[in-house]
Amino acid sequence: MKRIPKSLLKKLENRKEIGTFRTLKTKTALVDFSSNDYLGLARLDAISVRAKQILTDLGHSANGSTGSRLLTGHHPLFKKVEQQIATYHEAETALVFNSGYDANIGLFSALPQRNDLVFYDAFVHASIRDGLRLSRAKSYSFRHNDFEDLARKIEKLTSASSVWVVTEAVFSMDGDSPDWKSLAAICNRFEVHLIIDEAHATGVLTQLTEIYKQTTIENHLTARVVTFGKALGCHGAAVLGNASLRDYLINFAGSFIYTTALPPAALATIAAAYEKLQDKIGLESLHQNIDIFNRSVVNLDLKQHFILSQSAVHCCIAPGNEHVKMLSMQFEKSGFDVRPILSPTVAARKERLRFCLHAFNTENEIESALKLLATLL
Ligand SMILES: Cc1ncc(COP(=O)(O)O)c(C=O)c1O
C-alpha cells in the first residue's frame, strides 16, 4: 500500500521531537491506578455468567446485530436494556449508542440548530468538541467551572433562539465537578437547555439524580450522557431525556442512524452490569479508597500538588511532558500503572499524573504509591 503524504509524516516526526508521539501499550500486570474500571465490574465473572443467562433466557441471539437500529439491528434486548437504564437513572427514556464518543457526536451535531448558541466548559471531553464542530450552531467555551464567566458570555450574546450549556458531572482530566447550586442559578436566570456528560460519574456519583432534583437543575436538563465503558466495566453509552429527545435523536443523529447496532452480547453485558450497579457492588470500597487517598495526600503533605476531588479521578500536576513521563516511568518500575497526561491533551504547564482509584485497590497500594510520589516530587 502507498504510504501517507510527506506532510503527514512530518507531523509525526514533529510529535516525536516534542515528546508527544502516541503509541499503543498492551495492558500490563501492574497495580491498576489507570483504568476506568472504577468498581471492578470489568473483572467480575458474575457479569459474563449473567449476560450468558440473559441471552439463553431470551432464546434468540446472534454473533452480531446484523444491521443498524433502524434496519435489522434493533434486537429485542434494546427495549429491555433501555428501560432498565432509564429506570436506574430515573429518566423518562434512554437511547443506547455504540459508545460515549458516538453519543456525543450524535447529540451535539444534531441538537443545537443554526441560530442557537452553545456554551461549553473549557475542559469538556474531545467527543463533545468534535460533535460541536459538526453542528451549525455557534459555540463558545467558558472558563472551567466558572459560572460568572458563563453568565457574562450568555449576557453578551442574547440573540440566539436557544441557549445550550454543556458541562460534565465529573471531569475526566481533573476529577472535579461543577458547583451544582451555581450551575442551577445560571440555568434559572437564563432559561438554558443543559446537557451533562456523566461518563466518569456513571455508577460512582450515585446521588447525581437527587442533586439534580434538589437544585432544580432537573428542570433545565435536556440531555444526560451516561457511558458503560468506565464504572460499568463494559461498552456503550446512552442519552437520557424525555420521549421527544429520544425521537429526535432516532431521526436526526447520524452516529445513531448510520452505524451497525451493538451486538446482543454487548447488550446482555450492559443489562448484567446495571444489575450489579443496582446491588451497589464495589461502591462502598471505592468511596473508602477515595477517602484513604485524600487522607494520605494530606498526611504526606502533597495537597498543594493535587486538584481537589471526591471522585475516582485524582490528578497531581507535574509541569512538563518529559517530567511527567519520567514520573510515570518511575511508578512503572515500582509496579504501579499511573499514566501521564501530556499537553496538548491538557494545557502546557498543567501536565499531570492521573491516579484512577478503584474498589479493588488496597490501602497498602494507595499508601505505597503516594509515598513513592512524595519521594519523587
Ligand atoms: C467525559 C467523557 N465523555 C465521553 C467519553 C467517551 O466515552 P466512550 O469511551 O464510551 O466512547 C469519555 C471517554 O473517555 C469521557 O471521558
Short mmCIF file of C-alpha atoms and ligand atoms in Angstrom, two decimals:
data_model
loop_
_atom_site.label_atom_id
_atom_site.label_comp_id
_atom_site.label_asym_id
_atom_site.label_seq_id
_atom_site.Cartn_x
_atom_site.Cartn_y
_atom_site.Cartn_z
CA MET A 1 0.00 0.00 0.00
CA LYS A 2 1.03 3.59 -0.56
CA ARG A 3 2.41 5.48 2.41
CA ILE A 4 0.74 8.60 3.80
CA PRO A 5 1.77 12.00 2.32
CA LYS A 6 5.08 13.52 3.37
CA SER A 7 3.37 16.43 5.16
CA LEU A 8 1.67 13.95 7.50
CA LEU A 9 4.91 12.05 8.12
CA LYS A 10 6.40 15.40 9.08
CA LYS A 11 3.65 15.94 11.62
CA LEU A 12 4.51 12.56 13.15
CA GLU A 13 8.19 13.48 13.26
CA ASN A 14 7.31 16.74 14.96
CA ARG A 15 5.38 14.87 17.66
CA LYS A 16 8.44 12.69 18.28
CA GLU A 17 10.65 15.76 18.52
CA ILE A 18 8.45 17.49 21.09
CA GLY A 19 7.83 14.29 23.07
CA THR A 20 4.08 13.90 22.39
CA PHE A 21 4.17 10.90 20.00
CA ARG A 22 1.39 8.49 20.94
CA THR A 23 1.92 4.71 20.89
CA LEU A 24 -0.25 1.77 21.92
CA LYS A 25 0.70 -0.08 25.09
CA THR A 26 -0.57 -3.56 25.92
CA LYS A 27 -2.26 -3.90 29.29
CA THR A 28 0.22 -4.83 31.99
CA ALA A 29 0.03 -6.72 35.27
CA LEU A 30 0.94 -3.61 37.26
CA VAL A 31 -1.16 -2.30 40.15
CA ASP A 32 -4.03 -0.57 38.36
CA PHE A 33 -4.20 3.16 39.03
CA SER A 34 -5.04 3.87 35.43
CA SER A 35 -8.10 2.06 34.09
CA ASN A 36 -11.65 3.39 34.20
CA ASP A 37 -12.88 0.15 35.79
CA TYR A 38 -13.67 2.09 38.99
CA LEU A 39 -15.98 -0.51 40.56
CA GLY A 40 -14.06 -3.54 39.33
CA LEU A 41 -17.03 -4.74 37.23
CA ALA A 42 -14.89 -5.39 34.13
CA ARG A 43 -13.16 -8.21 36.05
CA LEU A 44 -16.31 -9.64 37.64
CA ASP A 45 -17.04 -13.14 36.24
CA ALA A 46 -20.58 -12.96 37.61
CA ILE A 47 -21.39 -10.37 34.93
CA SER A 48 -20.37 -12.51 31.95
CA VAL A 49 -22.15 -15.52 33.50
CA ARG A 50 -25.33 -13.48 34.00
CA ALA A 51 -25.06 -11.99 30.49
CA LYS A 52 -24.96 -15.52 29.00
CA GLN A 53 -28.01 -16.41 31.07
CA ILE A 54 -29.90 -13.36 29.80
CA LEU A 55 -29.17 -14.38 26.20
CA THR A 56 -30.15 -18.02 26.85
CA ASP A 57 -33.41 -16.98 28.55
CA LEU A 58 -34.26 -14.78 25.61
CA GLY A 59 -33.88 -17.76 23.29
CA HIS A 60 -32.54 -15.89 20.31
CA SER A 61 -29.12 -14.47 19.93
CA ALA A 62 -26.63 -13.79 17.13
CA ASN A 63 -22.94 -13.02 16.99
CA GLY A 64 -23.59 -9.64 15.50
CA SER A 65 -26.58 -7.32 15.37
CA THR A 66 -26.76 -7.65 11.54
CA GLY A 67 -27.68 -4.02 10.84
CA SER A 68 -28.37 -0.55 12.13
CA ARG A 69 -31.04 0.10 14.77
CA LEU A 70 -33.43 1.42 12.09
CA LEU A 71 -32.99 -1.71 9.96
CA THR A 72 -32.32 -5.25 11.25
CA GLY A 73 -30.14 -4.36 14.26
CA HIS A 74 -32.91 -3.47 16.72
CA HIS A 75 -32.66 -6.64 18.81
CA PRO A 76 -35.47 -7.20 21.39
CA LEU A 77 -32.90 -6.72 24.17
CA PHE A 78 -32.64 -3.00 23.35
CA LYS A 79 -36.13 -2.35 24.73
CA LYS A 80 -35.38 -4.17 27.99
CA VAL A 81 -31.95 -2.58 28.44
CA GLU A 82 -33.08 0.96 27.60
CA GLN A 83 -35.96 0.61 30.05
CA GLN A 84 -33.57 -0.71 32.72
CA ILE A 85 -31.15 2.20 32.16
CA ALA A 86 -33.92 4.82 32.23
CA THR A 87 -35.36 3.35 35.44
CA TYR A 88 -31.96 3.22 37.17
CA HIS A 89 -31.25 6.89 36.36
CA GLU A 90 -34.88 7.98 36.96
CA ALA A 91 -35.11 9.32 33.40
CA GLU A 92 -38.11 9.19 31.09
CA THR A 93 -36.21 7.43 28.30
CA ALA A 94 -32.77 6.13 27.37
CA LEU A 95 -31.34 5.67 23.88
CA VAL A 96 -28.30 3.41 23.55
CA PHE A 97 -25.39 4.47 21.34
CA ASN A 98 -22.36 2.34 20.41
CA SER A 99 -20.03 4.42 22.63
CA GLY A 100 -19.85 7.65 24.57
CA TYR A 101 -17.92 9.14 21.68
CA ASP A 102 -20.75 8.23 19.29
CA ALA A 103 -23.38 9.53 21.72
CA ASN A 104 -21.71 12.93 21.96
CA ILE A 105 -21.08 13.16 18.22
CA GLY A 106 -24.74 12.36 17.53
CA LEU A 107 -26.15 14.58 20.25
CA PHE A 108 -24.08 17.69 19.64
CA SER A 109 -24.16 17.54 15.87
CA ALA A 110 -27.94 17.08 15.75
CA LEU A 111 -29.40 19.07 18.64
CA PRO A 112 -28.19 22.71 18.60
CA GLN A 113 -29.52 24.49 15.48
CA ARG A 114 -28.15 27.20 13.20
CA ASN A 115 -29.20 30.23 15.29
CA ASP A 116 -28.54 28.63 18.65
CA LEU A 117 -25.62 29.32 20.93
CA VAL A 118 -23.72 26.65 22.80
CA PHE A 119 -21.58 27.43 25.84
CA TYR A 120 -19.33 24.60 26.95
CA ASP A 121 -16.92 24.26 29.84
CA ALA A 122 -13.37 24.69 28.53
CA PHE A 123 -12.44 21.26 29.91
CA VAL A 124 -15.17 19.15 28.25
CA HIS A 125 -14.19 15.92 26.53
CA ALA A 126 -12.93 15.83 22.93
CA SER A 127 -16.05 13.93 21.82
CA ILE A 128 -18.21 16.95 22.77
CA ARG A 129 -15.94 19.34 20.90
CA ASP A 130 -15.93 17.05 17.86
CA GLY A 131 -19.73 16.87 17.95
CA LEU A 132 -19.99 20.65 18.20
CA ARG A 133 -17.67 21.03 15.25
CA LEU A 134 -20.29 19.19 13.17
CA SER A 135 -23.10 21.44 14.43
CA ARG A 136 -24.41 24.55 12.65
CA ALA A 137 -24.73 26.40 15.97
CA LYS A 138 -22.05 28.79 17.19
CA SER A 139 -20.24 27.53 20.25
CA TYR A 140 -18.10 29.26 22.87
CA SER A 141 -16.15 27.90 25.79
CA PHE A 142 -16.39 29.32 29.30
CA ARG A 143 -13.66 29.04 31.91
CA HIS A 144 -13.60 25.72 33.71
CA ASN A 145 -16.37 25.61 36.36
CA ASP A 146 -16.54 29.42 36.28
CA PHE A 147 -20.22 30.30 36.13
CA GLU A 148 -19.61 34.03 36.40
CA ASP A 149 -17.66 33.79 33.17
CA LEU A 150 -20.53 31.76 31.69
CA ALA A 151 -23.10 34.39 32.77
CA ARG A 152 -21.04 37.21 31.27
CA LYS A 153 -20.80 35.34 27.97
CA ILE A 154 -24.50 34.48 27.82
CA GLU A 155 -25.42 38.11 28.61
CA LYS A 156 -23.21 39.42 25.82
CA LEU A 157 -24.82 37.22 23.14
CA THR A 158 -28.57 37.44 23.52
CA SER A 159 -29.97 36.92 20.04
CA ALA A 160 -29.95 33.12 19.95
CA SER A 161 -33.15 31.09 19.59
CA SER A 162 -31.96 28.55 22.13
CA VAL A 163 -29.04 28.63 24.52
CA TRP A 164 -27.34 25.35 25.34
CA VAL A 165 -24.96 24.90 28.25
CA VAL A 166 -22.70 21.88 28.33
CA THR A 167 -20.69 20.51 31.22
CA GLU A 168 -19.59 17.23 32.81
CA ALA A 169 -20.59 15.70 36.14
CA VAL A 170 -17.00 14.58 36.80
CA PHE A 171 -14.27 15.99 34.56
CA SER A 172 -12.14 13.28 33.02
CA MET A 173 -8.79 15.04 33.32
CA ASP A 174 -9.36 16.81 36.64
CA GLY A 175 -11.77 14.60 38.59
CA ASP A 176 -13.68 17.64 39.87
CA SER A 177 -17.37 18.55 39.43
CA PRO A 178 -19.31 21.76 38.83
CA ASP A 179 -20.72 23.63 41.80
CA TRP A 180 -24.29 22.43 41.35
CA LYS A 181 -26.01 25.33 43.11
CA SER A 182 -24.17 27.92 41.00
CA LEU A 183 -25.00 25.98 37.86
CA ALA A 184 -28.67 25.84 38.90
CA ALA A 185 -28.67 29.61 39.47
CA ILE A 186 -27.40 30.19 35.91
CA CYS A 187 -29.99 27.81 34.50
CA ASN A 188 -32.80 29.62 36.33
CA ARG A 189 -31.53 33.06 35.33
CA PHE A 190 -31.11 32.38 31.60
CA GLU A 191 -33.59 29.58 30.85
CA VAL A 192 -30.96 27.45 29.16
CA HIS A 193 -31.05 23.91 27.84
CA LEU A 194 -28.50 21.98 29.87
CA ILE A 195 -26.57 18.91 28.72
CA ILE A 196 -24.44 16.99 31.21
CA ASP A 197 -21.95 14.31 30.26
CA GLU A 198 -21.85 11.89 33.20
CA ALA A 199 -19.24 9.47 31.80
CA HIS A 200 -16.96 9.42 34.85
CA ALA A 201 -19.85 9.79 37.30
CA THR A 202 -21.99 6.92 35.98
CA GLY A 203 -22.28 4.37 38.77
CA VAL A 204 -19.89 6.36 41.01
CA LEU A 205 -21.76 9.57 41.91
CA THR A 206 -24.94 7.70 42.73
CA GLN A 207 -26.55 10.79 44.29
CA LEU A 208 -26.50 12.70 40.99
CA THR A 209 -30.20 12.35 40.15
CA GLU A 210 -31.02 13.55 43.67
CA ILE A 211 -28.69 16.54 43.27
CA TYR A 212 -30.44 17.47 40.01
CA LYS A 213 -33.81 17.34 41.75
CA GLN A 214 -32.76 19.27 44.85
CA THR A 215 -31.03 22.05 42.94
CA THR A 216 -33.79 22.33 40.27
CA ILE A 217 -31.16 21.53 37.64
CA GLU A 218 -33.56 18.80 36.56
CA ASN A 219 -35.97 21.44 35.17
CA HIS A 220 -33.33 22.59 32.67
CA LEU A 221 -31.67 19.29 31.89
CA THR A 222 -32.44 18.40 28.26
CA ALA A 223 -29.98 15.52 27.91
CA ARG A 224 -27.67 13.41 30.06
CA VAL A 225 -24.97 11.16 28.64
CA VAL A 226 -24.11 8.02 30.60
CA THR A 227 -21.40 5.64 29.45
CA PHE A 228 -20.74 1.97 30.12
CA GLY A 229 -17.02 1.74 29.37
CA LYS A 230 -15.99 3.15 32.74
CA ALA A 231 -17.54 2.13 36.09
CA LEU A 232 -19.91 -0.32 34.36
CA GLY A 233 -16.90 -2.19 33.02
CA CYS A 234 -18.37 -2.94 29.60
CA HIS A 235 -19.08 -0.91 26.45
CA GLY A 236 -21.55 1.59 25.01
CA ALA A 237 -23.45 4.65 26.18
CA ALA A 238 -26.93 6.11 26.43
CA VAL A 239 -28.52 9.51 26.11
CA LEU A 240 -31.17 10.11 28.78
CA GLY A 241 -34.02 12.55 28.28
CA ASN A 242 -37.69 12.80 27.51
CA ALA A 243 -39.51 10.94 24.72
CA SER A 244 -39.25 13.82 22.24
CA LEU A 245 -35.44 13.94 22.65
CA ARG A 246 -35.27 10.20 22.00
CA ASP A 247 -37.48 10.51 18.88
CA TYR A 248 -35.37 13.45 17.69
CA LEU A 249 -32.10 11.54 18.00
CA ILE A 250 -33.51 8.45 16.30
CA ASN A 251 -34.47 10.71 13.39
CA PHE A 252 -31.53 13.10 13.19
CA ALA A 253 -28.41 11.80 14.99
CA GLY A 254 -26.11 10.47 12.27
CA SER A 255 -23.96 8.43 14.64
CA PHE A 256 -27.10 6.59 15.77
CA ILE A 257 -28.62 6.11 12.32
CA TYR A 258 -25.67 5.20 10.12
CA THR A 259 -23.89 2.50 12.07
CA THR A 260 -24.32 -1.16 12.93
CA ALA A 261 -26.06 -1.58 16.28
CA LEU A 262 -24.31 -3.08 19.32
CA PRO A 263 -24.42 -6.90 19.26
CA PRO A 264 -26.78 -8.82 21.62
CA ALA A 265 -23.84 -9.98 23.79
CA ALA A 266 -22.89 -6.34 24.48
CA LEU A 267 -26.48 -5.52 25.44
CA ALA A 268 -26.75 -8.52 27.76
CA THR A 269 -23.49 -7.44 29.42
CA ILE A 270 -24.85 -3.91 29.94
CA ALA A 271 -28.02 -5.38 31.48
CA ALA A 272 -25.96 -7.60 33.82
CA ALA A 273 -23.68 -4.68 34.78
CA TYR A 274 -26.69 -2.49 35.65
CA GLU A 275 -27.99 -5.27 37.91
CA LYS A 276 -24.66 -5.12 39.79
CA LEU A 277 -24.91 -1.34 39.94
CA GLN A 278 -28.34 -1.73 41.49
CA ASP A 279 -26.77 -4.04 44.11
CA LYS A 280 -24.13 -1.32 44.77
CA ILE A 281 -21.28 -3.79 44.13
CA GLY A 282 -17.91 -2.17 44.86
CA LEU A 283 -19.38 1.24 45.68
CA GLU A 284 -18.52 1.33 49.37
CA SER A 285 -14.97 0.07 48.78
CA LEU A 286 -14.42 2.67 46.07
CA HIS A 287 -15.55 5.52 48.29
CA GLN A 288 -13.45 4.20 51.18
CA ASN A 289 -10.44 4.20 48.87
CA ILE A 290 -11.18 7.76 47.75
CA ASP A 291 -11.19 8.78 51.44
CA ILE A 292 -7.95 6.87 52.12
CA PHE A 293 -6.32 8.52 49.12
CA ASN A 294 -7.38 12.03 50.15
CA ARG A 295 -6.25 11.44 53.75
CA SER A 296 -2.84 10.14 52.63
CA VAL A 297 -2.39 13.13 50.30
CA VAL A 298 -2.84 15.43 53.30
CA ASN A 299 -0.68 13.30 55.65
CA LEU A 300 2.18 13.20 53.14
CA ASP A 301 1.96 16.95 52.57
CA LEU A 302 1.08 16.51 48.90
CA LYS A 303 -2.13 18.54 48.89
CA GLN A 304 -0.68 21.52 47.01
CA HIS A 305 0.11 19.25 44.04
CA PHE A 306 -3.39 17.79 43.68
CA ILE A 307 -6.66 19.03 42.20
CA LEU A 308 -9.29 18.60 44.90
CA SER A 309 -11.50 15.62 44.02
CA GLN A 310 -14.14 13.43 45.64
CA SER A 311 -14.40 11.27 42.52
CA ALA A 312 -12.36 8.26 41.39
CA VAL A 313 -10.04 10.51 39.34
CA HIS A 314 -7.19 12.29 41.16
CA CYS A 315 -4.63 14.44 39.40
CA CYS A 316 -1.21 15.53 40.55
CA ILE A 317 0.03 18.49 38.50
CA ALA A 318 3.64 17.92 37.42
CA PRO A 319 4.51 20.50 34.75
CA GLY A 320 6.40 19.43 31.61
CA ASN A 321 5.77 16.48 29.32
CA GLU A 322 9.22 14.99 29.94
CA HIS A 323 8.92 15.44 33.70
CA VAL A 324 5.52 13.77 33.95
CA LYS A 325 6.61 10.92 31.65
CA MET A 326 9.65 10.36 33.85
CA LEU A 327 7.43 10.22 36.96
CA SER A 328 5.12 7.71 35.31
CA MET A 329 8.13 5.55 34.38
CA GLN A 330 9.33 5.57 37.99
CA PHE A 331 5.89 4.33 39.04
CA GLU A 332 6.05 1.59 36.42
CA LYS A 333 9.45 0.46 37.70
CA SER A 334 7.94 0.18 41.18
CA GLY A 335 5.00 -1.90 39.92
CA PHE A 336 2.31 0.80 39.57
CA ASP A 337 0.38 1.77 36.45
CA VAL A 338 -0.05 5.55 36.80
CA ARG A 339 -0.36 7.31 33.46
CA PRO A 340 0.99 10.71 32.47
CA ILE A 341 -1.42 13.15 30.87
CA LEU A 342 0.53 15.30 28.45
CA SER A 343 -0.05 18.59 26.72
CA PRO A 344 -1.78 19.20 24.33
CA THR A 345 -4.39 16.88 25.93
CA VAL A 346 -4.18 19.30 28.88
CA ALA A 347 -2.76 22.84 28.82
CA ALA A 348 1.02 23.27 28.77
CA ARG A 349 2.42 23.54 32.35
CA LYS A 350 -0.66 21.64 33.55
CA GLU A 351 0.68 18.20 32.60
CA ARG A 352 -0.24 15.71 35.26
CA LEU A 353 -0.12 12.22 36.70
CA ARG A 354 -3.64 10.82 36.79
CA PHE A 355 -4.47 8.34 39.55
CA CYS A 356 -7.68 6.43 38.87
CA LEU A 357 -8.93 4.76 42.04
CA HIS A 358 -10.85 1.50 42.16
CA ALA A 359 -12.89 -0.61 44.54
CA PHE A 360 -10.19 -3.29 44.32
CA ASN A 361 -7.16 -1.13 45.20
CA THR A 362 -5.84 -1.93 48.68
CA GLU A 363 -4.97 0.60 51.37
CA ASN A 364 -1.36 -0.55 51.14
CA GLU A 365 -1.27 0.03 47.36
CA ILE A 366 -2.65 3.54 47.76
CA GLU A 367 -0.29 4.48 50.58
CA SER A 368 2.76 2.97 48.85
CA ALA A 369 2.00 4.80 45.62
CA LEU A 370 1.62 8.13 47.39
CA LYS A 371 4.77 7.59 49.46
CA LEU A 372 6.63 6.98 46.22
CA LEU A 373 5.17 10.17 44.78
CA ALA A 374 6.31 12.12 47.84
CA THR A 375 9.88 10.91 47.30
CA LEU A 376 9.78 11.72 43.57
CA LEU A 377 8.40 15.25 43.75
C1 LIG B 1 -16.38 12.81 29.58
C2 LIG B 1 -16.33 11.74 28.53
N1 LIG B 1 -17.33 11.65 27.65
C3 LIG B 1 -17.32 10.70 26.70
C4 LIG B 1 -16.31 9.79 26.61
C5 LIG B 1 -16.32 8.77 25.54
O1 LIG B 1 -16.88 7.59 26.02
P1 LIG B 1 -16.53 6.19 25.33
O2 LIG B 1 -15.20 5.79 25.86
O3 LIG B 1 -17.66 5.30 25.74
O4 LIG B 1 -16.50 6.44 23.86
C6 LIG B 1 -15.25 9.83 27.53
C7 LIG B 1 -14.15 8.84 27.42
O5 LIG B 1 -13.11 8.95 27.97
C8 LIG B 1 -15.27 10.84 28.51
O6 LIG B 1 -14.26 10.94 29.40
#
